[in-house]
DNA sequence: TTCTAAATGAAAAACTTTTTCAATACGGAA
DNA sequence: TTCCGTATTGAAAAAGTTTTTCATTTAGAA
């Protein structure tokens, strides 16, 4: 059990939730994940630690963790919801809106911005998720070619 | 048809998509929406402009628009996906992770940051979505009281 | 106007998420 | 340690969402 997981476990306990075998398995799997996981993916990974783990429990545990701000929902490309740990020191991603290729960005200085937000809204900021959308080099090329071909046809037709 | 919608329509045309009545209805509804809409909500609103509009067409149109970077997926609290126009000049939101209350933030200066990202990754940045998660004042209080009550019980039990 | 490919709606299929309920297991008290 | 009460669990079913299929319609170019 690593430090990350101890913290998560402590937070659950601090709010009166029991620390069960299925939940430990889920925490462990989340702590080890390098990317947001859908509930189904999370179940698969957590079953390494608790082979009996049911999908319903994954949903219920994620719900609790989201309420406590331990986990954050993220949009996944394949049509279902993903969850990632809301730990500090995370990285951000740029996602290509056409082919869904992902590039990681290191270094993110939103600290000052977030302090302003906290001061202005009265919220305690527990985390943030910055999704940057764009077009990767390949898709830029593909889209341009598409548009170009169309234009050529238009001219040829005149 | 407002300017926003003209731009969207032009973008679809530029990539060889037909501009049909159902699609115009969808664009119109999106352009008028002040918040991210789920496909079902979008259908309801777009039916004002095309009473026959089918939900399948909403999904298909959103898929095209997402590929072209005209629309961005957003996580909604009620378990389905939301879509918002990827227009510049948008605002950001802080969402309470416990009660899902939303506060809007005006002023967001990520411009410089995004330029760095573009330069480093080779991506054309078409937009970004910053989700800030936190606890609203009410939920901070509620959670603290919960934890406090628990502690009291613990002490009383000693 | 005519033509053709793209786009459409309806129905069905496939998935995801939530609810229900009897059985189980955590963690406090003895 | 063992016992007890209640939170938690898995399985099944229900509800909701997204995707696929297919015959029909329609936009837009000739």
mmCIF file of N, CA and C in Angstrom, chain B residues 45-90:
data_model
loop_
_atom_site.group_PDB
_atom_site.id
_atom_site.type_symbol
_atom_site.label_atom_id
_atom_site.label_comp_id
_atom_site.label_asym_id
_atom_site.label_seq_id
_atom_site.Cartn_x
_atom_site.Cartn_y
_atom_site.Cartn_z
ATOM 1 N N UNK B 45 -34.640 20.846 -27.543
ATOM 2 C CA UNK B 45 -34.558 22.262 -27.928
ATOM 3 C C UNK B 45 -34.574 22.447 -29.430
ATOM 4 N N UNK B 46 -33.935 21.533 -30.143
ATOM 5 C CA UNK B 46 -33.835 21.694 -31.591
ATOM 6 C C UNK B 46 -35.177 21.404 -32.266
ATOM 7 N N UNK B 47 -36.035 20.668 -31.572
ATOM 8 C CA UNK B 47 -37.329 20.335 -32.153
ATOM 9 C C UNK B 47 -38.226 21.563 -32.305
ATOM 10 N N UNK B 48 -37.860 22.636 -31.627
ATOM 11 C CA UNK B 48 -38.559 23.903 -31.830
ATOM 12 C C UNK B 48 -38.389 24.328 -33.288
ATOM 13 N N UNK B 49 -37.237 23.971 -33.861
ATOM 14 C CA UNK B 49 -36.931 24.399 -35.227
ATOM 15 C C UNK B 49 -37.202 23.310 -36.259
ATOM 16 N N UNK B 50 -37.227 22.054 -35.807
ATOM 17 C CA UNK B 50 -37.559 20.949 -36.697
ATOM 18 C C UNK B 50 -38.227 19.875 -35.854
ATOM 19 N N UNK B 51 -39.539 19.881 -35.908
ATOM 20 C CA UNK B 51 -40.329 19.042 -35.011
ATOM 21 C C UNK B 51 -40.087 17.547 -35.211
ATOM 22 N N UNK B 52 -39.565 17.161 -36.369
ATOM 23 C CA UNK B 52 -39.376 15.748 -36.691
ATOM 24 C C UNK B 52 -38.023 15.198 -36.233
ATOM 25 N N UNK B 53 -37.149 16.092 -35.837
ATOM 26 C CA UNK B 53 -35.761 15.726 -35.563
ATOM 27 C C UNK B 53 -35.607 14.492 -34.675
ATOM 28 N N UNK B 54 -34.851 13.528 -35.163
ATOM 29 C CA UNK B 54 -34.621 12.295 -34.420
ATOM 30 C C UNK B 54 -33.370 12.369 -33.566
ATOM 31 N N UNK B 55 -33.380 11.599 -32.474
ATOM 32 C CA UNK B 55 -32.240 11.620 -31.559
ATOM 33 C C UNK B 55 -30.970 11.097 -32.235
ATOM 34 N N UNK B 56 -31.143 10.122 -33.105
ATOM 35 C CA UNK B 56 -29.984 9.556 -33.808
ATOM 36 C C UNK B 56 -29.247 10.630 -34.587
ATOM 37 N N UNK B 57 -29.999 11.492 -35.202
ATOM 38 C CA UNK B 57 -29.384 12.563 -35.988
ATOM 39 C C UNK B 57 -28.608 13.515 -35.092
ATOM 40 N N UNK B 58 -29.108 13.728 -33.885
ATOM 41 C CA UNK B 58 -28.389 14.578 -32.942
ATOM 42 C C UNK B 58 -27.025 13.962 -32.648
ATOM 43 N N UNK B 59 -27.004 12.668 -32.350
ATOM 44 C CA UNK B 59 -25.738 11.979 -32.084
ATOM 45 C C UNK B 59 -24.797 12.087 -33.270
ATOM 46 N N UNK B 60 -25.341 11.839 -34.456
ATOM 47 C CA UNK B 60 -24.492 11.853 -35.652
ATOM 48 C C UNK B 60 -23.933 13.240 -35.922
ATOM 49 N N UNK B 61 -24.766 14.254 -35.734
ATOM 50 C CA UNK B 61 -24.311 15.614 -36.003
ATOM 51 C C UNK B 61 -23.266 16.044 -34.980
ATOM 52 N N UNK B 62 -23.486 15.685 -33.725
ATOM 53 C CA UNK B 62 -22.509 16.023 -32.692
ATOM 54 C C UNK B 62 -21.173 15.343 -32.984
ATOM 55 N N UNK B 63 -21.235 14.136 -33.494
ATOM 56 C CA UNK B 63 -20.007 13.404 -33.805
ATOM 57 C C UNK B 63 -19.199 14.152 -34.871
ATOM 58 N N UNK B 64 -19.895 14.578 -35.915
ATOM 59 C CA UNK B 64 -19.221 15.339 -36.971
ATOM 60 C C UNK B 64 -18.642 16.629 -36.414
ATOM 61 N N UNK B 65 -19.451 17.325 -35.629
ATOM 62 C CA UNK B 65 -19.011 18.615 -35.099
ATOM 63 C C UNK B 65 -17.837 18.461 -34.148
ATOM 64 N N UNK B 66 -17.817 17.366 -33.430
ATOM 65 C CA UNK B 66 -16.691 17.160 -32.530
ATOM 66 C C UNK B 66 -15.417 16.909 -33.326
ATOM 67 N N UNK B 67 -15.542 16.136 -34.392
ATOM 68 C CA UNK B 67 -14.379 15.876 -35.242
ATOM 69 C C UNK B 67 -13.819 17.156 -35.832
ATOM 70 N N UNK B 68 -14.710 18.070 -36.161
ATOM 71 C CA UNK B 68 -14.285 19.338 -36.760
ATOM 72 C C UNK B 68 -13.885 20.351 -35.697
ATOM 73 N N UNK B 69 -14.051 20.000 -34.446
ATOM 74 C CA UNK B 69 -13.652 20.907 -33.369
ATOM 75 C C UNK B 69 -14.648 22.028 -33.118
ATOM 76 N N UNK B 70 -15.888 21.849 -33.545
ATOM 77 C CA UNK B 70 -16.882 22.910 -33.365
ATOM 78 C C UNK B 70 -17.587 22.799 -32.028
ATOM 79 N N UNK B 71 -17.494 21.638 -31.446
ATOM 80 C CA UNK B 71 -18.237 21.355 -30.242
ATOM 81 C C UNK B 71 -17.317 20.581 -29.297
ATOM 82 N N UNK B 72 -17.525 20.740 -28.009
ATOM 83 C CA UNK B 72 -16.646 20.084 -27.055
ATOM 84 C C UNK B 72 -17.454 19.302 -26.035
ATOM 85 N N UNK B 73 -17.003 18.070 -25.743
ATOM 86 C CA UNK B 73 -17.722 17.280 -24.753
ATOM 87 C C UNK B 73 -17.389 17.735 -23.341
ATOM 88 N N UNK B 74 -18.346 17.674 -22.488
ATOM 89 C CA UNK B 74 -18.188 18.099 -21.102
ATOM 90 C C UNK B 74 -18.881 17.073 -20.210
ATOM 91 N N UNK B 75 -18.311 16.851 -19.074
ATOM 92 C CA UNK B 75 -18.946 15.910 -18.154
ATOM 93 C C UNK B 75 -20.137 16.574 -17.479
ATOM 94 N N UNK B 76 -21.293 15.939 -17.539
ATOM 95 C CA UNK B 76 -22.454 16.457 -16.817
ATOM 96 C C UNK B 76 -22.685 15.637 -15.554
ATOM 97 N N UNK B 77 -23.300 16.267 -14.577
ATOM 98 C CA UNK B 77 -23.483 15.627 -13.275
ATOM 99 C C UNK B 77 -24.455 14.454 -13.350
ATOM 100 N N UNK B 78 -25.412 14.507 -14.264
ATOM 101 C CA UNK B 78 -26.483 13.514 -14.243
ATOM 102 C C UNK B 78 -26.195 12.247 -15.037
ATOM 103 N N UNK B 79 -24.938 11.976 -15.267
ATOM 104 C CA UNK B 79 -24.591 10.683 -15.837
ATOM 105 C C UNK B 79 -24.643 10.574 -17.348
ATOM 106 N N UNK B 80 -24.789 11.681 -18.039
ATOM 107 C CA UNK B 80 -24.603 11.559 -19.479
ATOM 108 C C UNK B 80 -23.729 12.678 -19.996
ATOM 109 N N UNK B 81 -23.400 12.590 -21.263
ATOM 110 C CA UNK B 81 -22.431 13.522 -21.811
ATOM 111 C C UNK B 81 -23.087 14.813 -22.241
ATOM 112 N N UNK B 82 -22.379 15.911 -22.041
ATOM 113 C CA UNK B 82 -22.889 17.185 -22.496
ATOM 114 C C UNK B 82 -22.000 17.739 -23.592
ATOM 115 N N UNK B 83 -22.565 18.580 -24.418
ATOM 116 C CA UNK B 83 -21.794 19.215 -25.469
ATOM 117 C C UNK B 83 -22.019 20.713 -25.447
ATOM 118 N N UNK B 84 -20.944 21.453 -25.620
ATOM 119 C CA UNK B 84 -21.042 22.904 -25.685
ATOM 120 C C UNK B 84 -20.276 23.383 -26.902
ATOM 121 N N UNK B 85 -20.704 24.495 -27.450
ATOM 122 C CA UNK B 85 -19.999 25.067 -28.586
ATOM 123 C C UNK B 85 -18.580 25.433 -28.185
ATOM 124 N N UNK B 86 -17.657 25.152 -29.089
ATOM 125 C CA UNK B 86 -16.248 25.432 -28.820
ATOM 126 C C UNK B 86 -15.886 26.834 -29.286
ATOM 127 N N UNK B 87 -16.693 27.784 -28.900
ATOM 128 C CA UNK B 87 -16.420 29.152 -29.324
ATOM 129 C C UNK B 87 -15.414 29.810 -28.405
ATOM 130 N N UNK B 88 -14.667 30.766 -28.930
ATOM 131 C CA UNK B 88 -13.770 31.510 -28.059
ATOM 132 C C UNK B 88 -14.614 32.466 -27.218
ATOM 133 N N UNK B 89 -13.986 33.032 -26.201
ATOM 134 C CA UNK B 89 -14.714 33.995 -25.383
ATOM 135 C C UNK B 89 -15.673 33.342 -24.418
ATOM 136 N N UNK B 90 -15.500 32.071 -24.188
ATOM 137 C CA UNK B 90 -16.382 31.365 -23.248
ATOM 138 C C UNK B 90 -15.965 31.682 -21.802
#
